[in-house]
PDB file of C-alpha atoms in Angstrom:
ATOM      1  CA  UNK A 137    -290.177 -48.238 -43.790  1.00  0.00           C
ATOM      2  CA  UNK A 138    -293.541 -50.003 -43.962  1.00  0.00           C
ATOM      3  CA  UNK A 139    -294.679 -48.160 -40.825  1.00  0.00           C
ATOM      4  CA  UNK A 140    -293.639 -44.815 -42.343  1.00  0.00           C
ATOM      5  CA  UNK A 141    -295.499 -45.540 -45.572  1.00  0.00           C
ATOM      6  CA  UNK A 142    -298.636 -46.538 -43.674  1.00  0.00           C
ATOM      7  CA  UNK A 143    -298.359 -43.365 -41.606  1.00  0.00           C
ATOM      8  CA  UNK A 144    -298.240 -41.361 -44.835  1.00  0.00           C
ATOM      9  CA  UNK A 145    -301.463 -43.031 -45.961  1.00  0.00           C
ATOM     10  CA  UNK A 146    -303.278 -42.167 -42.738  1.00  0.00           C
ATOM     11  CA  UNK A 147    -301.555 -38.799 -42.239  1.00  0.00           C
ATOM     12  CA  UNK A 148    -300.650 -37.501 -45.733  1.00  0.00           C
ATOM     13  CA  UNK A 149    -299.886 -34.061 -44.339  1.00  0.00           C
ATOM     14  CA  UNK A 150    -296.944 -35.330 -42.276  1.00  0.00           C
ATOM     15  CA  UNK A 151    -293.469 -34.672 -43.713  1.00  0.00           C
ATOM     16  CA  UNK A 152    -291.954 -38.138 -44.042  1.00  0.00           C
ATOM     17  CA  UNK A 153    -290.208 -37.801 -47.396  1.00  0.00           C
ATOM     18  CA  UNK A 154    -286.629 -37.841 -46.057  1.00  0.00           C
ATOM     19  CA  UNK A 155    -287.034 -40.807 -43.630  1.00  0.00           C
ATOM     20  CA  UNK A 156    -288.787 -42.788 -46.376  1.00  0.00           C
ATOM     21  CA  UNK A 157    -286.000 -42.011 -48.864  1.00  0.00           C
ATOM     22  CA  UNK A 158    -283.394 -43.162 -46.331  1.00  0.00           C
ATOM     23  CA  UNK A 159    -285.352 -46.374 -45.774  1.00  0.00           C
ATOM     24  CA  UNK A 160    -285.481 -47.062 -49.513  1.00  0.00           C
ATOM     25  CA  UNK A 161    -281.730 -46.451 -49.821  1.00  0.00           C
ATOM     26  CA  UNK A 162    -280.931 -48.869 -46.990  1.00  0.00           C
ATOM     27  CA  UNK A 163    -283.124 -51.591 -48.500  1.00  0.00           C
ATOM     28  CA  UNK A 164    -281.651 -51.181 -51.986  1.00  0.00           C
ATOM     29  CA  UNK A 165    -278.093 -51.283 -50.620  1.00  0.00           C
ATOM     30  CA  UNK A 166    -278.990 -54.424 -48.662  1.00  0.00           C
ATOM     31  CA  UNK A 167    -280.334 -55.984 -51.858  1.00  0.00           C
ATOM     32  CA  UNK A 168    -277.060 -55.225 -53.643  1.00  0.00           C
ATOM     33  CA  UNK A 169    -275.124 -56.797 -50.755  1.00  0.00           C
ATOM     34  CA  UNK A 170    -277.418 -59.830 -50.910  1.00  0.00           C
ATOM     35  CA  UNK A 171    -276.771 -60.134 -54.643  1.00  0.00           C
ATOM     36  CA  UNK A 172    -273.025 -59.903 -54.090  1.00  0.00           C
ATOM     37  CA  UNK A 173    -273.238 -62.592 -51.404  1.00  0.00           C
ATOM     38  CA  UNK A 174    -274.980 -64.986 -53.789  1.00  0.00           C
ATOM     39  CA  UNK A 175    -272.364 -64.279 -56.436  1.00  0.00           C
ATOM     40  CA  UNK A 176    -269.487 -64.916 -54.020  1.00  0.00           C
ATOM     41  CA  UNK A 177    -271.035 -68.198 -52.835  1.00  0.00           C
ATOM     42  CA  UNK A 178    -271.485 -69.249 -56.476  1.00  0.00           C
ATOM     43  CA  UNK A 179    -267.830 -68.453 -57.199  1.00  0.00           C
ATOM     44  CA  UNK A 180    -266.502 -70.295 -54.145  1.00  0.00           C
ATOM     45  CA  UNK A 181    -268.698 -73.400 -54.505  1.00  0.00           C
ATOM     46  CA  UNK A 182    -268.379 -73.610 -58.271  1.00  0.00           C
ATOM     47  CA  UNK A 183    -272.104 -74.218 -58.759  1.00  0.00           C
ATOM     48  CA  UNK A 184    -275.377 -72.308 -58.597  1.00  0.00           C
ATOM     49  CA  UNK A 185    -276.144 -71.331 -54.964  1.00  0.00           C
ATOM     50  CA  UNK A 186    -279.526 -73.044 -54.634  1.00  0.00           C
ATOM     51  CA  UNK A 187    -278.599 -76.709 -54.259  1.00  0.00           C
ATOM     52  CA  UNK A 188    -279.789 -77.291 -50.662  1.00  0.00           C
ATOM     53  CA  UNK A 189    -282.384 -75.995 -48.205  1.00  0.00           C
ATOM     54  CA  UNK A 190    -280.231 -73.187 -46.820  1.00  0.00           C
ATOM     55  CA  UNK A 191    -279.137 -71.904 -50.219  1.00  0.00           C
ATOM     56  CA  UNK A 192    -282.640 -72.106 -51.670  1.00  0.00           C
ATOM     57  CA  UNK A 193    -284.060 -70.045 -48.792  1.00  0.00           C
ATOM     58  CA  UNK A 194    -281.401 -67.386 -49.320  1.00  0.00           C
ATOM     59  CA  UNK A 195    -282.295 -67.401 -53.018  1.00  0.00           C
ATOM     60  CA  UNK A 196    -286.034 -67.161 -52.275  1.00  0.00           C
ATOM     61  CA  UNK A 197    -285.319 -64.086 -50.152  1.00  0.00           C
ATOM     62  CA  UNK A 198    -283.318 -62.609 -53.039  1.00  0.00           C
ATOM     63  CA  UNK A 199    -286.065 -63.403 -55.577  1.00  0.00           C
ATOM     64  CA  UNK A 200    -288.718 -61.783 -53.389  1.00  0.00           C
ATOM     65  CA  UNK A 201    -286.555 -58.660 -53.119  1.00  0.00           C
ATOM     66  CA  UNK A 202    -286.143 -58.675 -56.896  1.00  0.00           C
ATOM     67  CA  UNK A 203    -289.928 -58.766 -57.221  1.00  0.00           C
ATOM     68  CA  UNK A 204    -290.164 -55.798 -54.863  1.00  0.00           C
ATOM     69  CA  UNK A 205    -287.636 -53.814 -56.894  1.00  0.00           C
ATOM     70  CA  UNK A 206    -289.512 -54.596 -60.120  1.00  0.00           C
ATOM     71  CA  UNK A 207    -292.923 -53.534 -58.799  1.00  0.00           C
ATOM     72  CA  UNK A 208    -291.860 -50.701 -56.480  1.00  0.00           C
ATOM     73  CA  UNK A 209    -292.798 -48.096 -59.104  1.00  0.00           C
ATOM     74  CA  UNK A 210    -296.400 -49.270 -58.889  1.00  0.00           C
ATOM     75  CA  UNK A 211    -296.490 -48.782 -55.136  1.00  0.00           C
ATOM     76  CA  UNK A 212    -293.712 -48.007 -52.626  1.00  0.00           C
ATOM     77  CA  UNK A 213    -295.412 -50.400 -50.213  1.00  0.00           C
ATOM     78  CA  UNK A 214    -294.172 -53.257 -52.393  1.00  0.00           C
ATOM     79  CA  UNK A 215    -290.487 -52.790 -51.595  1.00  0.00           C
ATOM     80  CA  UNK A 216    -291.188 -52.273 -47.901  1.00  0.00           C
ATOM     81  CA  UNK A 217    -293.258 -55.461 -47.828  1.00  0.00           C
ATOM     82  CA  UNK A 218    -290.597 -57.501 -49.612  1.00  0.00           C
ATOM     83  CA  UNK A 219    -287.955 -56.258 -47.167  1.00  0.00           C
ATOM     84  CA  UNK A 220    -290.002 -57.746 -44.326  1.00  0.00           C
ATOM     85  CA  UNK A 221    -290.582 -60.934 -46.313  1.00  0.00           C
ATOM     86  CA  UNK A 222    -286.881 -61.331 -47.118  1.00  0.00           C
ATOM     87  CA  UNK A 223    -285.999 -60.786 -43.461  1.00  0.00           C
ATOM     88  CA  UNK A 224    -288.452 -63.502 -42.418  1.00  0.00           C
ATOM     89  CA  UNK A 225    -287.088 -65.975 -44.974  1.00  0.00           C
ATOM     90  CA  UNK A 226    -283.479 -65.259 -43.989  1.00  0.00           C
ATOM     91  CA  UNK A 227    -284.457 -65.778 -40.350  1.00  0.00           C
ATOM     92  CA  UNK A 228    -285.764 -69.245 -41.233  1.00  0.00           C
ATOM     93  CA  UNK A 229    -282.528 -69.891 -43.155  1.00  0.00           C
ATOM     94  CA  UNK A 230    -280.622 -69.084 -39.975  1.00  0.00           C
ATOM     95  CA  UNK A 231    -282.429 -71.697 -37.885  1.00  0.00           C
ATOM     96  CA  UNK A 232    -280.375 -74.532 -36.437  1.00  0.00           C
ATOM     97  CA  UNK A 233    -281.997 -77.096 -38.739  1.00  0.00           C
ATOM     98  CA  UNK A 234    -280.514 -75.340 -41.799  1.00  0.00           C
ATOM     99  CA  UNK A 235    -276.916 -76.228 -42.658  1.00  0.00           C
ATOM    100  CA  UNK A 236    -275.032 -73.370 -44.404  1.00  0.00           C
ATOM    101  CA  UNK A 237    -271.940 -75.492 -45.079  1.00  0.00           C
ATOM    102  CA  UNK A 238    -270.619 -75.623 -48.639  1.00  0.00           C
ATOM    103  CA  UNK A 239    -270.742 -79.250 -49.772  1.00  0.00           C
ATOM    104  CA  UNK A 240    -270.110 -81.042 -53.098  1.00  0.00           C
ATOM    105  CA  UNK A 241    -273.130 -81.637 -55.300  1.00  0.00           C
ATOM    106  CA  UNK A 242    -274.730 -85.074 -55.366  1.00  0.00           C
ATOM    107  CA  UNK A 243    -274.364 -86.715 -58.814  1.00  0.00           C
ATOM    108  CA  UNK A 244    -277.941 -86.036 -59.986  1.00  0.00           C
ATOM    109  CA  UNK A 245    -277.486 -82.286 -59.408  1.00  0.00           C
ATOM    110  CA  UNK A 246    -274.281 -82.062 -61.438  1.00  0.00           C
ATOM    111  CA  UNK A 247    -276.119 -80.724 -64.456  1.00  0.00           C
ATOM    112  CA  UNK A 248    -276.654 -77.426 -66.223  1.00  0.00           C
ATOM    113  CA  UNK A 249    -280.343 -77.915 -65.426  1.00  0.00           C
ATOM    114  CA  UNK A 250    -279.584 -76.926 -61.831  1.00  0.00           C
ATOM    115  CA  UNK A 251    -279.036 -73.343 -62.962  1.00  0.00           C
ATOM    116  CA  UNK A 252    -282.189 -73.331 -65.110  1.00  0.00           C
ATOM    117  CA  UNK A 253    -284.889 -75.555 -63.624  1.00  0.00           C
ATOM    118  CA  UNK A 254    -284.200 -74.963 -59.930  1.00  0.00           C
ATOM    119  CA  UNK A 255    -283.651 -71.222 -60.353  1.00  0.00           C
ATOM    120  CA  UNK A 256    -287.065 -70.803 -62.017  1.00  0.00           C
ATOM    121  CA  UNK A 257    -288.899 -72.966 -59.490  1.00  0.00           C
ATOM    122  CA  UNK A 258    -287.337 -71.363 -56.419  1.00  0.00           C
ATOM    123  CA  UNK A 259    -287.690 -67.836 -57.838  1.00  0.00           C
ATOM    124  CA  UNK A 260    -291.405 -68.498 -58.326  1.00  0.00           C
ATOM    125  CA  UNK A 261    -291.670 -69.217 -54.596  1.00  0.00           C
ATOM    126  CA  UNK A 262    -290.328 -65.705 -53.929  1.00  0.00           C
ATOM    127  CA  UNK A 263    -292.890 -64.037 -56.202  1.00  0.00           C
ATOM    128  CA  UNK A 264    -295.750 -66.134 -54.803  1.00  0.00           C
ATOM    129  CA  UNK A 265    -294.596 -65.350 -51.261  1.00  0.00           C
ATOM    130  CA  UNK A 266    -294.739 -61.646 -52.076  1.00  0.00           C
ATOM    131  CA  UNK A 267    -298.282 -62.147 -53.349  1.00  0.00           C
ATOM    132  CA  UNK A 268    -299.258 -63.844 -50.094  1.00  0.00           C
ATOM    133  CA  UNK A 269    -297.764 -61.049 -48.003  1.00  0.00           C
ATOM    134  CA  UNK A 270    -299.403 -58.376 -50.178  1.00  0.00           C
ATOM    135  CA  UNK A 271    -302.697 -60.159 -49.644  1.00  0.00           C
ATOM    136  CA  UNK A 272    -302.122 -60.166 -45.879  1.00  0.00           C
ATOM    137  CA  UNK A 273    -301.261 -56.456 -45.921  1.00  0.00           C
ATOM    138  CA  UNK A 274    -304.402 -55.737 -47.911  1.00  0.00           C
ATOM    139  CA  UNK A 275    -306.504 -57.587 -45.337  1.00  0.00           C
ATOM    140  CA  UNK A 276    -305.043 -55.350 -42.626  1.00  0.00           C
ATOM    141  CA  UNK A 277    -305.862 -52.244 -44.685  1.00  0.00           C
ATOM    142  CA  UNK A 278    -309.427 -53.542 -45.072  1.00  0.00           C
ATOM    143  CA  UNK A 279    -309.755 -53.755 -41.306  1.00  0.00           C
ATOM    144  CA  UNK A 280    -308.771 -50.091 -40.963  1.00  0.00           C
ATOM    145  CA  UNK A 281    -311.225 -49.187 -43.722  1.00  0.00           C
ATOM    146  CA  UNK A 282    -314.187 -50.766 -41.957  1.00  0.00           C
ATOM    147  CA  UNK A 283    -316.121 -47.492 -42.282  1.00  0.00           C
ATOM    148  CA  UNK A 284    -315.519 -47.449 -46.034  1.00  0.00           C
ATOM    149  CA  UNK A 285    -315.033 -43.701 -46.355  1.00  0.00           C
ATOM    150  CA  UNK A 286    -311.258 -43.258 -46.556  1.00  0.00           C
ATOM    151  CA  UNK A 287    -310.245 -42.538 -50.163  1.00  0.00           C
ATOM    152  CA  UNK A 288    -306.533 -43.084 -49.422  1.00  0.00           C
ATOM    153  CA  UNK A 289    -307.215 -46.554 -48.050  1.00  0.00           C
ATOM    154  CA  UNK A 290    -309.420 -47.405 -51.028  1.00  0.00           C
ATOM    155  CA  UNK A 291    -306.685 -46.362 -53.430  1.00  0.00           C
ATOM    156  CA  UNK A 292    -304.123 -48.360 -51.451  1.00  0.00           C
ATOM    157  CA  UNK A 293    -306.283 -51.496 -51.544  1.00  0.00           C
ATOM    158  CA  UNK A 294    -306.708 -51.121 -55.294  1.00  0.00           C
ATOM    159  CA  UNK A 295    -302.940 -50.725 -55.813  1.00  0.00           C
ATOM    160  CA  UNK A 296    -302.053 -53.669 -53.573  1.00  0.00           C
ATOM    161  CA  UNK A 297    -304.603 -55.943 -55.240  1.00  0.00           C
ATOM    162  CA  UNK A 298    -303.298 -55.008 -58.687  1.00  0.00           C
ATOM    163  CA  UNK A 299    -299.686 -55.653 -57.683  1.00  0.00           C
ATOM    164  CA  UNK A 300    -300.709 -58.883 -55.970  1.00  0.00           C
ATOM    165  CA  UNK A 301    -302.275 -60.125 -59.199  1.00  0.00           C
ATOM    166  CA  UNK A 302    -299.148 -59.218 -61.193  1.00  0.00           C
ATOM    167  CA  UNK A 303    -296.802 -60.995 -58.774  1.00  0.00           C
ATOM    168  CA  UNK A 304    -298.969 -64.126 -58.780  1.00  0.00           C
ATOM    169  CA  UNK A 305    -299.037 -64.071 -62.585  1.00  0.00           C
ATOM    170  CA  UNK A 306    -295.242 -63.894 -62.769  1.00  0.00           C
ATOM    171  CA  UNK A 307    -294.960 -66.543 -60.048  1.00  0.00           C
ATOM    172  CA  UNK A 308    -297.211 -69.093 -61.741  1.00  0.00           C
ATOM    173  CA  UNK A 309    -295.475 -68.420 -65.071  1.00  0.00           C
ATOM    174  CA  UNK A 310    -292.051 -69.178 -63.569  1.00  0.00           C
ATOM    175  CA  UNK A 311    -293.410 -72.218 -61.730  1.00  0.00           C
ATOM    176  CA  UNK A 312    -295.076 -73.627 -64.850  1.00  0.00           C
ATOM    177  CA  UNK A 313    -291.997 -73.170 -67.043  1.00  0.00           C
ATOM    178  CA  UNK A 314    -289.760 -74.567 -64.301  1.00  0.00           C
ATOM    179  CA  UNK A 315    -291.979 -77.630 -63.859  1.00  0.00           C
ATOM    180  CA  UNK A 316    -292.024 -78.252 -67.612  1.00  0.00           C
ATOM    181  CA  UNK A 317    -288.225 -78.028 -67.797  1.00  0.00           C
ATOM    182  CA  UNK A 318    -288.038 -80.279 -64.743  1.00  0.00           C
ATOM    183  CA  UNK A 319    -289.743 -82.953 -66.818  1.00  0.00           C
ATOM    184  CA  UNK A 320    -287.032 -82.620 -69.459  1.00  0.00           C
ATOM    185  CA  UNK A 321    -284.349 -82.960 -66.775  1.00  0.00           C
ATOM    186  CA  UNK A 322    -286.171 -85.968 -65.286  1.00  0.00           C
ATOM    187  CA  UNK A 323    -286.122 -87.672 -68.674  1.00  0.00           C
ATOM    188  CA  UNK A 324    -282.367 -87.136 -68.915  1.00  0.00           C
ATOM    189  CA  UNK A 325    -281.747 -88.373 -65.355  1.00  0.00           C
ATOM    190  CA  UNK A 326    -284.346 -91.091 -64.819  1.00  0.00           C
ATOM    191  CA  UNK A 327    -285.629 -91.944 -68.295  1.00  0.00           C
ATOM    192  CA  UNK A 328    -289.164 -90.576 -67.865  1.00  0.00           C
ATOM    193  CA  UNK A 329    -290.739 -87.127 -68.051  1.00  0.00           C
ATOM    194  CA  UNK A 330    -293.322 -87.553 -65.303  1.00  0.00           C
ATOM    195  CA  UNK A 331    -293.685 -90.181 -62.598  1.00  0.00           C
ATOM    196  CA  UNK A 332    -296.096 -88.674 -60.050  1.00  0.00           C
ATOM    197  CA  UNK A 333    -293.256 -88.256 -57.589  1.00  0.00           C
ATOM    198  CA  UNK A 334    -294.293 -86.347 -54.446  1.00  0.00           C
ATOM    199  CA  UNK A 335    -292.464 -83.186 -55.535  1.00  0.00           C
ATOM    200  CA  UNK A 336    -293.865 -83.383 -59.066  1.00  0.00           C
ATOM    201  CA  UNK A 337    -297.393 -83.951 -57.825  1.00  0.00           C
ATOM    202  CA  UNK A 338    -297.340 -81.062 -55.381  1.00  0.00           C
ATOM    203  CA  UNK A 339    -295.792 -78.761 -57.977  1.00  0.00           C
ATOM    204  CA  UNK A 340    -298.759 -79.554 -60.218  1.00  0.00           C
ATOM    205  CA  UNK A 341    -301.178 -79.008 -57.321  1.00  0.00           C
ATOM    206  CA  UNK A 342    -299.595 -75.601 -56.675  1.00  0.00           C
ATOM    207  CA  UNK A 343    -299.970 -74.604 -60.331  1.00  0.00           C
ATOM    208  CA  UNK A 344    -303.647 -75.609 -60.304  1.00  0.00           C
ATOM    209  CA  UNK A 345    -304.283 -73.774 -57.024  1.00  0.00           C
ATOM    210  CA  UNK A 346    -302.833 -70.510 -58.313  1.00  0.00           C
ATOM    211  CA  UNK A 347    -304.542 -70.913 -61.679  1.00  0.00           C
ATOM    212  CA  UNK A 348    -307.823 -71.024 -59.753  1.00  0.00           C
ATOM    213  CA  UNK A 349    -306.895 -67.975 -57.658  1.00  0.00           C
ATOM    214  CA  UNK A 350    -306.088 -65.925 -60.760  1.00  0.00           C
ATOM    215  CA  UNK A 351    -309.324 -66.938 -62.479  1.00  0.00           C
ATOM    216  CA  UNK A 352    -311.702 -66.847 -59.523  1.00  0.00           C
ATOM    217  CA  UNK A 353    -312.785 -63.309 -60.449  1.00  0.00           C
ATOM    218  CA  UNK A 354    -314.729 -64.951 -63.294  1.00  0.00           C
ATOM    219  CA  UNK A 355    -316.855 -66.854 -60.767  1.00  0.00           C
ATOM    220  CA  UNK A 356    -319.908 -64.977 -59.430  1.00  0.00           C
ATOM    221  CA  UNK A 357    -319.521 -64.354 -55.721  1.00  0.00           C
ATOM    222  CA  UNK A 358    -315.709 -64.500 -55.795  1.00  0.00           C
ATOM    223  CA  UNK A 359    -314.961 -61.247 -57.623  1.00  0.00           C
ATOM    224  CA  UNK A 360    -314.258 -59.013 -54.648  1.00  0.00           C
ATOM    225  CA  UNK A 361    -310.883 -57.850 -53.384  1.00  0.00           C
ATOM    226  CA  UNK A 362    -311.327 -59.688 -50.101  1.00  0.00           C
ATOM    227  CA  UNK A 363    -311.825 -63.065 -51.793  1.00  0.00           C
ATOM    228  CA  UNK A 364    -308.798 -62.618 -54.058  1.00  0.00           C
ATOM    229  CA  UNK A 365    -306.405 -61.388 -51.368  1.00  0.00           C
ATOM    230  CA  UNK A 366    -307.525 -64.023 -48.881  1.00  0.00           C
ATOM    231  CA  UNK A 367    -307.144 -66.730 -51.524  1.00  0.00           C
ATOM    232  CA  UNK A 368    -303.643 -65.536 -52.437  1.00  0.00           C
ATOM    233  CA  UNK A 369    -302.688 -65.855 -48.772  1.00  0.00           C
ATOM    234  CA  UNK A 370    -304.211 -69.307 -48.253  1.00  0.00           C
ATOM    235  CA  UNK A 371    -302.836 -70.595 -51.564  1.00  0.00           C
ATOM    236  CA  UNK A 372    -299.272 -70.205 -50.342  1.00  0.00           C
ATOM    237  CA  UNK A 373    -299.909 -73.216 -48.146  1.00  0.00           C
ATOM    238  CA  UNK A 374    -299.502 -75.347 -51.279  1.00  0.00           C
ATOM    239  CA  UNK A 375    -296.048 -73.812 -51.860  1.00  0.00           C
ATOM    240  CA  UNK A 376    -295.044 -74.517 -48.263  1.00  0.00           C
ATOM    241  CA  UNK A 377    -296.198 -78.111 -48.674  1.00  0.00           C
ATOM    242  CA  UNK A 378    -294.246 -78.440 -51.934  1.00  0.00           C
ATOM    243  CA  UNK A 379    -291.093 -76.968 -50.426  1.00  0.00           C
ATOM    244  CA  UNK A 380    -291.021 -78.047 -46.775  1.00  0.00           C
ATOM    245  CA  UNK A 381    -293.661 -80.767 -46.565  1.00  0.00           C
ATOM    246  CA  UNK A 382    -292.322 -82.897 -49.396  1.00  0.00           C
ATOM    247  CA  UNK A 383    -288.685 -82.402 -48.382  1.00  0.00           C
ATOM    248  CA  UNK A 384    -289.087 -83.268 -44.710  1.00  0.00           C
ATOM    249  CA  UNK A 385    -292.203 -85.431 -44.402  1.00  0.00           C
ATOM    250  CA  UNK A 386    -292.603 -87.319 -47.700  1.00  0.00           C
ATOM    251  CA  UNK A 387    -290.256 -89.462 -49.770  1.00  0.00           C
ATOM    252  CA  UNK A 388    -289.587 -89.697 -53.481  1.00  0.00           C
ATOM    253  CA  UNK A 389    -286.991 -89.453 -56.202  1.00  0.00           C
ATOM    254  CA  UNK A 390    -286.084 -85.982 -54.979  1.00  0.00           C
ATOM    255  CA  UNK A 391    -284.476 -87.655 -51.978  1.00  0.00           C
ATOM    256  CA  UNK A 392    -281.377 -85.471 -52.323  1.00  0.00           C
ATOM    257  CA  UNK A 393    -283.437 -82.697 -50.775  1.00  0.00           C
ATOM    258  CA  UNK A 394    -284.844 -84.720 -47.905  1.00  0.00           C
ATOM    259  CA  UNK A 395    -283.873 -84.580 -44.272  1.00  0.00           C
ATOM    260  CA  UNK A 396    -284.906 -86.160 -41.007  1.00  0.00           C
ATOM    261  CA  UNK A 397    -288.499 -85.338 -40.062  1.00  0.00           C
ATOM    262  CA  UNK A 398    -288.473 -82.280 -37.857  1.00  0.00           C
ATOM    263  CA  UNK A 399    -291.172 -81.123 -35.447  1.00  0.00           C
ATOM    264  CA  UNK A 400    -293.272 -78.214 -36.612  1.00  0.00           C
ATOM    265  CA  UNK A 401    -291.920 -75.056 -34.920  1.00  0.00           C
ATOM    266  CA  UNK A 402    -294.191 -73.574 -32.267  1.00  0.00           C
ATOM    267  CA  UNK A 403    -294.286 -70.180 -33.973  1.00  0.00           C
ATOM    268  CA  UNK A 404    -296.128 -71.750 -36.925  1.00  0.00           C
ATOM    269  CA  UNK A 405    -299.217 -72.264 -34.762  1.00  0.00           C
ATOM    270  CA  UNK A 406    -299.111 -68.641 -33.601  1.00  0.00           C
ATOM    271  CA  UNK A 407    -298.842 -67.498 -37.211  1.00  0.00           C
ATOM    272  CA  UNK A 408    -301.890 -69.571 -38.161  1.00  0.00           C
ATOM    273  CA  UNK A 409    -303.901 -68.024 -35.324  1.00  0.00           C
ATOM    274  CA  UNK A 410    -302.873 -64.514 -36.411  1.00  0.00           C
ATOM    275  CA  UNK A 411    -303.811 -65.237 -40.026  1.00  0.00           C
ATOM    276  CA  UNK A 412    -307.198 -66.588 -38.962  1.00  0.00           C
ATOM    277  CA  UNK A 413    -307.954 -63.568 -36.765  1.00  0.00           C
ATOM    278  CA  UNK A 414    -306.873 -61.069 -39.438  1.00  0.00           C
ATOM    279  CA  UNK A 415    -308.803 -62.911 -42.147  1.00  0.00           C
ATOM    280  CA  UNK A 416    -311.959 -63.012 -40.038  1.00  0.00           C
ATOM    281  CA  UNK A 417    -311.611 -59.362 -39.051  1.00  0.00           C
ATOM    282  CA  UNK A 418    -311.082 -58.306 -42.667  1.00  0.00           C
ATOM    283  CA  UNK A 419    -314.160 -60.270 -43.730  1.00  0.00           C
ATOM    284  CA  UNK A 420    -316.474 -58.419 -41.356  1.00  0.00           C
ATOM    285  CA  UNK A 421    -314.757 -55.067 -41.974  1.00  0.00           C
ATOM    286  CA  UNK A 422    -315.088 -55.478 -45.736  1.00  0.00           C
ATOM    287  CA  UNK A 423    -318.726 -56.474 -45.429  1.00  0.00           C
ATOM    288  CA  UNK A 424    -319.440 -53.442 -43.259  1.00  0.00           C
ATOM    289  CA  UNK A 425    -317.590 -51.116 -45.675  1.00  0.00           C
ATOM    290  CA  UNK A 426    -319.630 -52.446 -48.598  1.00  0.00           C
ATOM    291  CA  UNK A 427    -322.859 -51.786 -46.703  1.00  0.00           C
ATOM    292  CA  UNK A 428    -321.807 -48.217 -45.924  1.00  0.00           C
ATOM    293  CA  UNK A 429    -320.839 -47.442 -49.508  1.00  0.00           C
TER     294      UNK A 429
END
């Protein structure tokens, strides 16, 4: 679907309406099936289906798809992008290191706060992930617009940047509220609101990082679309550290989410190289386009 939508941008005269409509229908039906799957798992387990790494990844994929459905009216590229994102997240959930088995909750998670605090925090990861992927897609569009004269590409970059900002705003809102409510839960469970636990600290770092990204347009020299989209992509590293890094490489009171340290998958290094190359290419392409215009 994403390929078809990009083809329509470059070749607007091509008749792609029917294939695109079919693609949208398939994605929406898949989202409904995903929603039903979460509901069934909730019913069978008797608790909210985001209590371990596997379940939270499945929920992140669902939340990212929800974000795509919400913002698809702004740009059809949004839903196509979230479909790819959800597929990537579900692929990670299917790795051997993730255990899909239904298990009883540990005592500290047997609370109504599981349905509130964790759902907000994990949902924010889905919205922020969509922002990162929208930023990456915008960088690719910038590379194709290196000459700066394509009005369709300019309009697409404007739409993607606008949607990116909205998704990051929703994401940081959910993360902030979830972190605040997490303090209330911590006081009920451990007798203190904040203890600079590794998870708490990195959640705060993530909030500060995204607060900077959303306000960097107020700083001279950081107002362009390239700076914002690149920052939204890089900023997701703080989410990855909060989610994977703390769970698998650090220790703290959130030990119920920890596991044995695992080696970093090889594909991560390839992804970093691709991101670096695309970011560098978009930088020079954007600079050239600004000179031309």
